[in-house]
CSV table of C-alpha atoms in Angstrom, one decimal:
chain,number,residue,atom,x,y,z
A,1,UNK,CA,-2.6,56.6,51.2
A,2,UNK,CA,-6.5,55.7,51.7
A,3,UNK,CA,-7.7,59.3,50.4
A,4,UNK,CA,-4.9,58.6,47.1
A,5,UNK,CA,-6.3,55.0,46.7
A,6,UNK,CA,-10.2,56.5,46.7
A,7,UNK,CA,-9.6,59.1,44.2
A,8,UNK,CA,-7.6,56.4,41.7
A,9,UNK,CA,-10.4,54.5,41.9
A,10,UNK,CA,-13.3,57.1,41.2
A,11,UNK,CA,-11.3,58.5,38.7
A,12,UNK,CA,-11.0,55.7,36.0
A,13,UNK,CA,-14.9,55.1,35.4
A,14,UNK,CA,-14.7,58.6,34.7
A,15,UNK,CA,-12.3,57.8,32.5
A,16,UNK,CA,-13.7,55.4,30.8
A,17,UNK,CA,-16.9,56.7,30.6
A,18,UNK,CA,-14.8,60.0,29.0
A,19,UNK,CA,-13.0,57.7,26.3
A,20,UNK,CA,-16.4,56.2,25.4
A,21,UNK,CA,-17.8,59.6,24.5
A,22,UNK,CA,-15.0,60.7,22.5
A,23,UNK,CA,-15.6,57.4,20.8
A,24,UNK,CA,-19.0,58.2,20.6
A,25,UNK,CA,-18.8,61.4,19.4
A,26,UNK,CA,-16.0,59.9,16.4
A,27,UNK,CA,-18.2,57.7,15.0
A,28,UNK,CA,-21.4,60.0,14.9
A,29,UNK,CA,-19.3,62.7,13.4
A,30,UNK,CA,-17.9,61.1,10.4
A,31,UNK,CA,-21.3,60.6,8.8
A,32,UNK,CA,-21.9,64.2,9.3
A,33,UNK,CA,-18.4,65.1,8.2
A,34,UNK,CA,-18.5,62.9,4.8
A,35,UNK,CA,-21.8,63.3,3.6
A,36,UNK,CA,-21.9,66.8,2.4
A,37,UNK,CA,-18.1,66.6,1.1
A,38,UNK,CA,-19.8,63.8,-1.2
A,39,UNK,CA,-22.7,66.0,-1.8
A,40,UNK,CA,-20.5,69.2,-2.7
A,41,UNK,CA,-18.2,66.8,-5.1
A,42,UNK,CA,-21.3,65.5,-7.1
A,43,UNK,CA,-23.1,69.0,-7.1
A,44,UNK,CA,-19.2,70.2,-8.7
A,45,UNK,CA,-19.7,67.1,-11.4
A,46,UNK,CA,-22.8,68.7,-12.3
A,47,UNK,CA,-20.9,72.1,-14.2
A,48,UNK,CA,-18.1,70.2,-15.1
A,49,UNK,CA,-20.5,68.4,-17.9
A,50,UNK,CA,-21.9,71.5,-19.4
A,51,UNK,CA,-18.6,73.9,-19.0
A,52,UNK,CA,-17.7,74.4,-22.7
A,53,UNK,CA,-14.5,76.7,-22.1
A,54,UNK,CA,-11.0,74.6,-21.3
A,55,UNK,CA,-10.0,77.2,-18.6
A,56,UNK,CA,-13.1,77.3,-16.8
A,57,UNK,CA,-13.2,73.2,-17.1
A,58,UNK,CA,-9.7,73.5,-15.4
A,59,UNK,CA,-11.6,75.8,-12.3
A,60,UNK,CA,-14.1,72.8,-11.7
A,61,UNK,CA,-11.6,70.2,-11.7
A,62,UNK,CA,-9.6,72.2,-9.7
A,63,UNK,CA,-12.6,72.6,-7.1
A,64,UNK,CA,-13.1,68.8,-7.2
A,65,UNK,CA,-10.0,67.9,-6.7
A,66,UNK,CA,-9.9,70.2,-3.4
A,67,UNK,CA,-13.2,68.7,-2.1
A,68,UNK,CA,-11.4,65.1,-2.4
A,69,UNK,CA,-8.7,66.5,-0.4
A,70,UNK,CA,-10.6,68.0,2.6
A,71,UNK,CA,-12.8,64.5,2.4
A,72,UNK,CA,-9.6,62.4,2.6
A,73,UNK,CA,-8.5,64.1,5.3
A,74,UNK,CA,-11.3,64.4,7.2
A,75,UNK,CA,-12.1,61.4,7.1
A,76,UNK,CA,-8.5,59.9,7.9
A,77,UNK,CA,-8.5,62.4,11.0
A,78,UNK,CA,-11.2,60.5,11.9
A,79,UNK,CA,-10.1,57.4,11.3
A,80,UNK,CA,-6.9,58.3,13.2
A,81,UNK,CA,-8.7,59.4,16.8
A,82,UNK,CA,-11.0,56.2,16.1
A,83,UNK,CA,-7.6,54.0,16.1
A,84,UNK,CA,-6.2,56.2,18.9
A,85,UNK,CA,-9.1,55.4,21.1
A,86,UNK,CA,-9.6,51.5,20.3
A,87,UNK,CA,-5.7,51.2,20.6
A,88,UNK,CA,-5.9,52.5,24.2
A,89,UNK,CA,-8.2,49.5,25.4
A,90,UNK,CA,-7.6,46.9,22.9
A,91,UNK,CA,-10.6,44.8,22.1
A,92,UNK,CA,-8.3,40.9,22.3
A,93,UNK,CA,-11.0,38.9,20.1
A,94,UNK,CA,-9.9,35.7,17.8
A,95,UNK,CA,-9.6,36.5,14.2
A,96,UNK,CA,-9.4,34.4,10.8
A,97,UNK,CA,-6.5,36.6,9.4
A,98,UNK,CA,-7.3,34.8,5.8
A,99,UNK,CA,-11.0,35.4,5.7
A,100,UNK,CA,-10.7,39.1,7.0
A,101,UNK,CA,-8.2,39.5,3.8
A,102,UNK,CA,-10.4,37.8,1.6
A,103,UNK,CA,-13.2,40.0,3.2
A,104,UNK,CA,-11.3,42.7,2.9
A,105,UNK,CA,-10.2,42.8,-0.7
A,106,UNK,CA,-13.9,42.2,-2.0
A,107,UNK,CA,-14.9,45.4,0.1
A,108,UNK,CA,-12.2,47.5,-2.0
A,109,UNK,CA,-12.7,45.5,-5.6
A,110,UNK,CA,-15.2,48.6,-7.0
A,111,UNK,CA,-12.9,51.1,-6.3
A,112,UNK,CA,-10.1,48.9,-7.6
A,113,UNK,CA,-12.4,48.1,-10.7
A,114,UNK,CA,-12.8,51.7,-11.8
A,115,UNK,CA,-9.0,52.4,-11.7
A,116,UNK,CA,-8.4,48.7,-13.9
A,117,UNK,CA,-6.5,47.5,-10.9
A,118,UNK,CA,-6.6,43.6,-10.1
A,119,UNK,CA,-6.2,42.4,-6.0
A,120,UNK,CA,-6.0,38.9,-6.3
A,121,UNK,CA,-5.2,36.8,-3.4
A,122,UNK,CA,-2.2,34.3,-3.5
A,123,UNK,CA,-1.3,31.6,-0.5
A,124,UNK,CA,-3.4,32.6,2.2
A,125,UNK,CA,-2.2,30.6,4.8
A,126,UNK,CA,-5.2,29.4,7.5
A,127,UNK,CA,-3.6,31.8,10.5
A,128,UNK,CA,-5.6,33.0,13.5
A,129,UNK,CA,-4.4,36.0,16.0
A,130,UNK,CA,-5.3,37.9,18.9
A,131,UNK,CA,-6.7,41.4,18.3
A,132,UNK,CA,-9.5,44.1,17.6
A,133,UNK,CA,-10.8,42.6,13.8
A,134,UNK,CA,-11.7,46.4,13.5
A,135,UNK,CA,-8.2,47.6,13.5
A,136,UNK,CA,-6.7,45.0,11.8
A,137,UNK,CA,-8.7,45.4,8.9
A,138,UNK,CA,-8.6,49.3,8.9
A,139,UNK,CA,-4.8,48.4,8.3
A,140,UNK,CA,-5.4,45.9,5.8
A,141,UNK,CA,-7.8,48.6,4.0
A,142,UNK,CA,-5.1,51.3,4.0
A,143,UNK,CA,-2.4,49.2,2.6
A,144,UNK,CA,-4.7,48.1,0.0
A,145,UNK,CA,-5.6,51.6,-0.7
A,146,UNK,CA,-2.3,53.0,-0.8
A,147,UNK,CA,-1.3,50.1,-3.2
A,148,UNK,CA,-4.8,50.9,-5.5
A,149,UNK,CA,-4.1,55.0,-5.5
A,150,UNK,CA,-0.2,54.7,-6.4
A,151,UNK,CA,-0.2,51.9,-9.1
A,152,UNK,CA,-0.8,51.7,-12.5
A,153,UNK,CA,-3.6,50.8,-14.8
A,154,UNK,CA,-4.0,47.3,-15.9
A,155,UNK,CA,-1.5,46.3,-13.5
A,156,UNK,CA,-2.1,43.5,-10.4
A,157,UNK,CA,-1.9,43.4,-6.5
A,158,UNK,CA,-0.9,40.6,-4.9
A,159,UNK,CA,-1.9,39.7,-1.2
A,160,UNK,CA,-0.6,36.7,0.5
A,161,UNK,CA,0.1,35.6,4.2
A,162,UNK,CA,2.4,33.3,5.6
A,163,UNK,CA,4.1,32.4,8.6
A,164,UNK,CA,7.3,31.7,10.0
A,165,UNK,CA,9.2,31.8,13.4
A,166,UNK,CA,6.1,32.0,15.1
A,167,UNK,CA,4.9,35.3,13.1
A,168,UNK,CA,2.2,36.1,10.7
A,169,UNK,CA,3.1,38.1,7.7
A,170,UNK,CA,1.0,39.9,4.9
A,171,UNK,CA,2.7,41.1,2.2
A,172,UNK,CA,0.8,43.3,-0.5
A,173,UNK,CA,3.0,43.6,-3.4
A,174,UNK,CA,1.9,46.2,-6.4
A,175,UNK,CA,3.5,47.1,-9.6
A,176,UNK,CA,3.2,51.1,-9.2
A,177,UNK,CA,5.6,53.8,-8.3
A,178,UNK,CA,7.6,51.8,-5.5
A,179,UNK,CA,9.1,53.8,-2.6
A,180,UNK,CA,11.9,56.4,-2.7
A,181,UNK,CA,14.7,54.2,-0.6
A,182,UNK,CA,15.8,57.8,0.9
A,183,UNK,CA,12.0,58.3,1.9
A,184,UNK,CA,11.1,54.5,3.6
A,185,UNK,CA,12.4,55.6,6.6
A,186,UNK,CA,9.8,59.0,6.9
A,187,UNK,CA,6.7,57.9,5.7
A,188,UNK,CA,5.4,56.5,8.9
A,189,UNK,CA,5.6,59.4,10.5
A,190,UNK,CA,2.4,61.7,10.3
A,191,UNK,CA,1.6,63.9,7.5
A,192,UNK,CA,4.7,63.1,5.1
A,193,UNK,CA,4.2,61.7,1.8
A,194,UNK,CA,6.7,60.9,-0.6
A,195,UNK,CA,7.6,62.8,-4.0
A,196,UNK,CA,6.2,60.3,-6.2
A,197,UNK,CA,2.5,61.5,-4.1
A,198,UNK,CA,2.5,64.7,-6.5
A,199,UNK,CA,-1.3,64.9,-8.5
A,200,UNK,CA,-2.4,62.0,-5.8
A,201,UNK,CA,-5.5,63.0,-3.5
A,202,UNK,CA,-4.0,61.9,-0.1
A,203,UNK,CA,-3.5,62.7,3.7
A,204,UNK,CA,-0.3,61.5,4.9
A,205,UNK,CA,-2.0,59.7,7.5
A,206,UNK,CA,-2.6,56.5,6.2
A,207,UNK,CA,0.9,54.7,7.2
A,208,UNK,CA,0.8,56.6,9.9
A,209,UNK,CA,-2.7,54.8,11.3
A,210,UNK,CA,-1.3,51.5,9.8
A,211,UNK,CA,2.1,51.7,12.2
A,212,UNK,CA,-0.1,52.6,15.4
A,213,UNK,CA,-2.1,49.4,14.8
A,214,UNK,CA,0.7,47.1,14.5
A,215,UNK,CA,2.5,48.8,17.2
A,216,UNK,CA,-0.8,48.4,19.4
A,217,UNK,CA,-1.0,44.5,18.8
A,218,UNK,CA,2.7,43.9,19.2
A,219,UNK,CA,3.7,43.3,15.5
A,220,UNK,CA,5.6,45.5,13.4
A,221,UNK,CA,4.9,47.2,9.1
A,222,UNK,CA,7.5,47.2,6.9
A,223,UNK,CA,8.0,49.1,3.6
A,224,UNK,CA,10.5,48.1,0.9
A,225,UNK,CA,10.6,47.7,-3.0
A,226,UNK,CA,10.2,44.8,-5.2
A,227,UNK,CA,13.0,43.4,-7.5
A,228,UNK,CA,11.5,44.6,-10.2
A,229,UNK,CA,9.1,47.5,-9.8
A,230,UNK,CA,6.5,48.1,-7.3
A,231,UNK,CA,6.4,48.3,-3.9
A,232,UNK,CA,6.0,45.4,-0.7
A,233,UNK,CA,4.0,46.1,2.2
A,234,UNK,CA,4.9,43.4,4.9
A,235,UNK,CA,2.2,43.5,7.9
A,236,UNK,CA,3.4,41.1,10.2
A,237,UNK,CA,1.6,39.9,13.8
A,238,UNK,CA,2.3,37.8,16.6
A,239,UNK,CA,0.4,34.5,16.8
């Protein structure tokens, strides 16, 4: 058993030290991975101002709209093997849950601006939780951006938090598409996007990162529909 007990032990600060590098390397490569998509969508603007003919207008957009693809997705790979590392050593910090939301809806109001969506903030209940504040507002982010991408113009999203039974909840509540009900129960998993996704730039991956955060700290993400139109996103920790 000594010789089994010796190698256990010299073989998790290699571990570690392996995890860290990967983390390392995650973070140093999404700069390098974002960057020129940006730089090869603006150079693509460039034509599509001076293109006179429809159908080669069409060819531009179409190239513009396939840079914003690779980036998204890129970027949510990244995203995703950034959440896959944290998740396996989960930073256990205290975190304002109402002042990350605040904090986080100010970060998305500019893109939220240019698509004349409104995320207003209603009832945020003082509530404090255990966790990595990194995760949980790269969750918060992607519900927020789900809700900003798949909504409507001049319509309104509505964040709140509350608690009960010794849980806190989030709900983001949009007035957009709403879910297929025959879809709810698939669009967690990775890569699948619902029908109503057709002519939206996306990954599949954004629910997908959201549900391995929640899982990670112990809560749970539920989708469902509003009773009139729209859809709820309920986020809900333990305290």
């Amino acid at each position: 058993m000594a010789p089994l007990v010796t190698s256990l032990n010299s073989l998790m600060p290699r571990l570690q030290k392996s995890l860290s590098r990967s983390e390392d390397f995650t973070a140093e490569a999404a700069p390098r991975v974002r960057t020129p998509m940006a730089i090869a969508r603006t150079q693509a603007e460039v034509p599509l101002r001076r293109v006179e003919k429809e159908e080669n207008r069409q060819a531009v957009r179409e190239m513009i709209r396939a840079v914003d693809e690779s980036s998204r997705t890129a970027g949510q790979l990244l995203d995703h093997a950034m959440v896959s590392f944290r998740t396996d050593d989960l930073a256990r910090e205290t975190i304002q849950l109402d002042e990350l939301i605040v904090d986080t809806v100010n970060r998305l109001h500019p893109i939220s601006e240019l698509r004349d969506v409104e995320i207003k903030t209603h009832k945020l209940m003082r509530t404090k939780i255990q966790g990595d504040p990194i995760l949980v507002q790269n969750a918060i982010q992607n519900v927020l951006d789900n809700s900003v991408k798949y909504t409507c113009a001049d319509t309104k999203i509505t964040v709140m938090l509350d608690q009960s039974d010794g849980t806190a909840h989030i709900r983001v509540q949009d007035e957009g598409r709403g879910f297929d009900d025959t879809e709810i129960d698939q669009l967690l998993l990775r890569f699948e996007r619902g029908k109503n996704a057709n002519g939206i730039v996306g990954s599949g991956l954004g629910l997908t990162i959201v549900d391995d955060i929640m899982r990670a700290h112990g809560g749970h993400i539920i989708l469902s529909n509003n009773a009139g139109e729209g859809a709820c996103v309920t986020l809900s920790f333990p305290l």
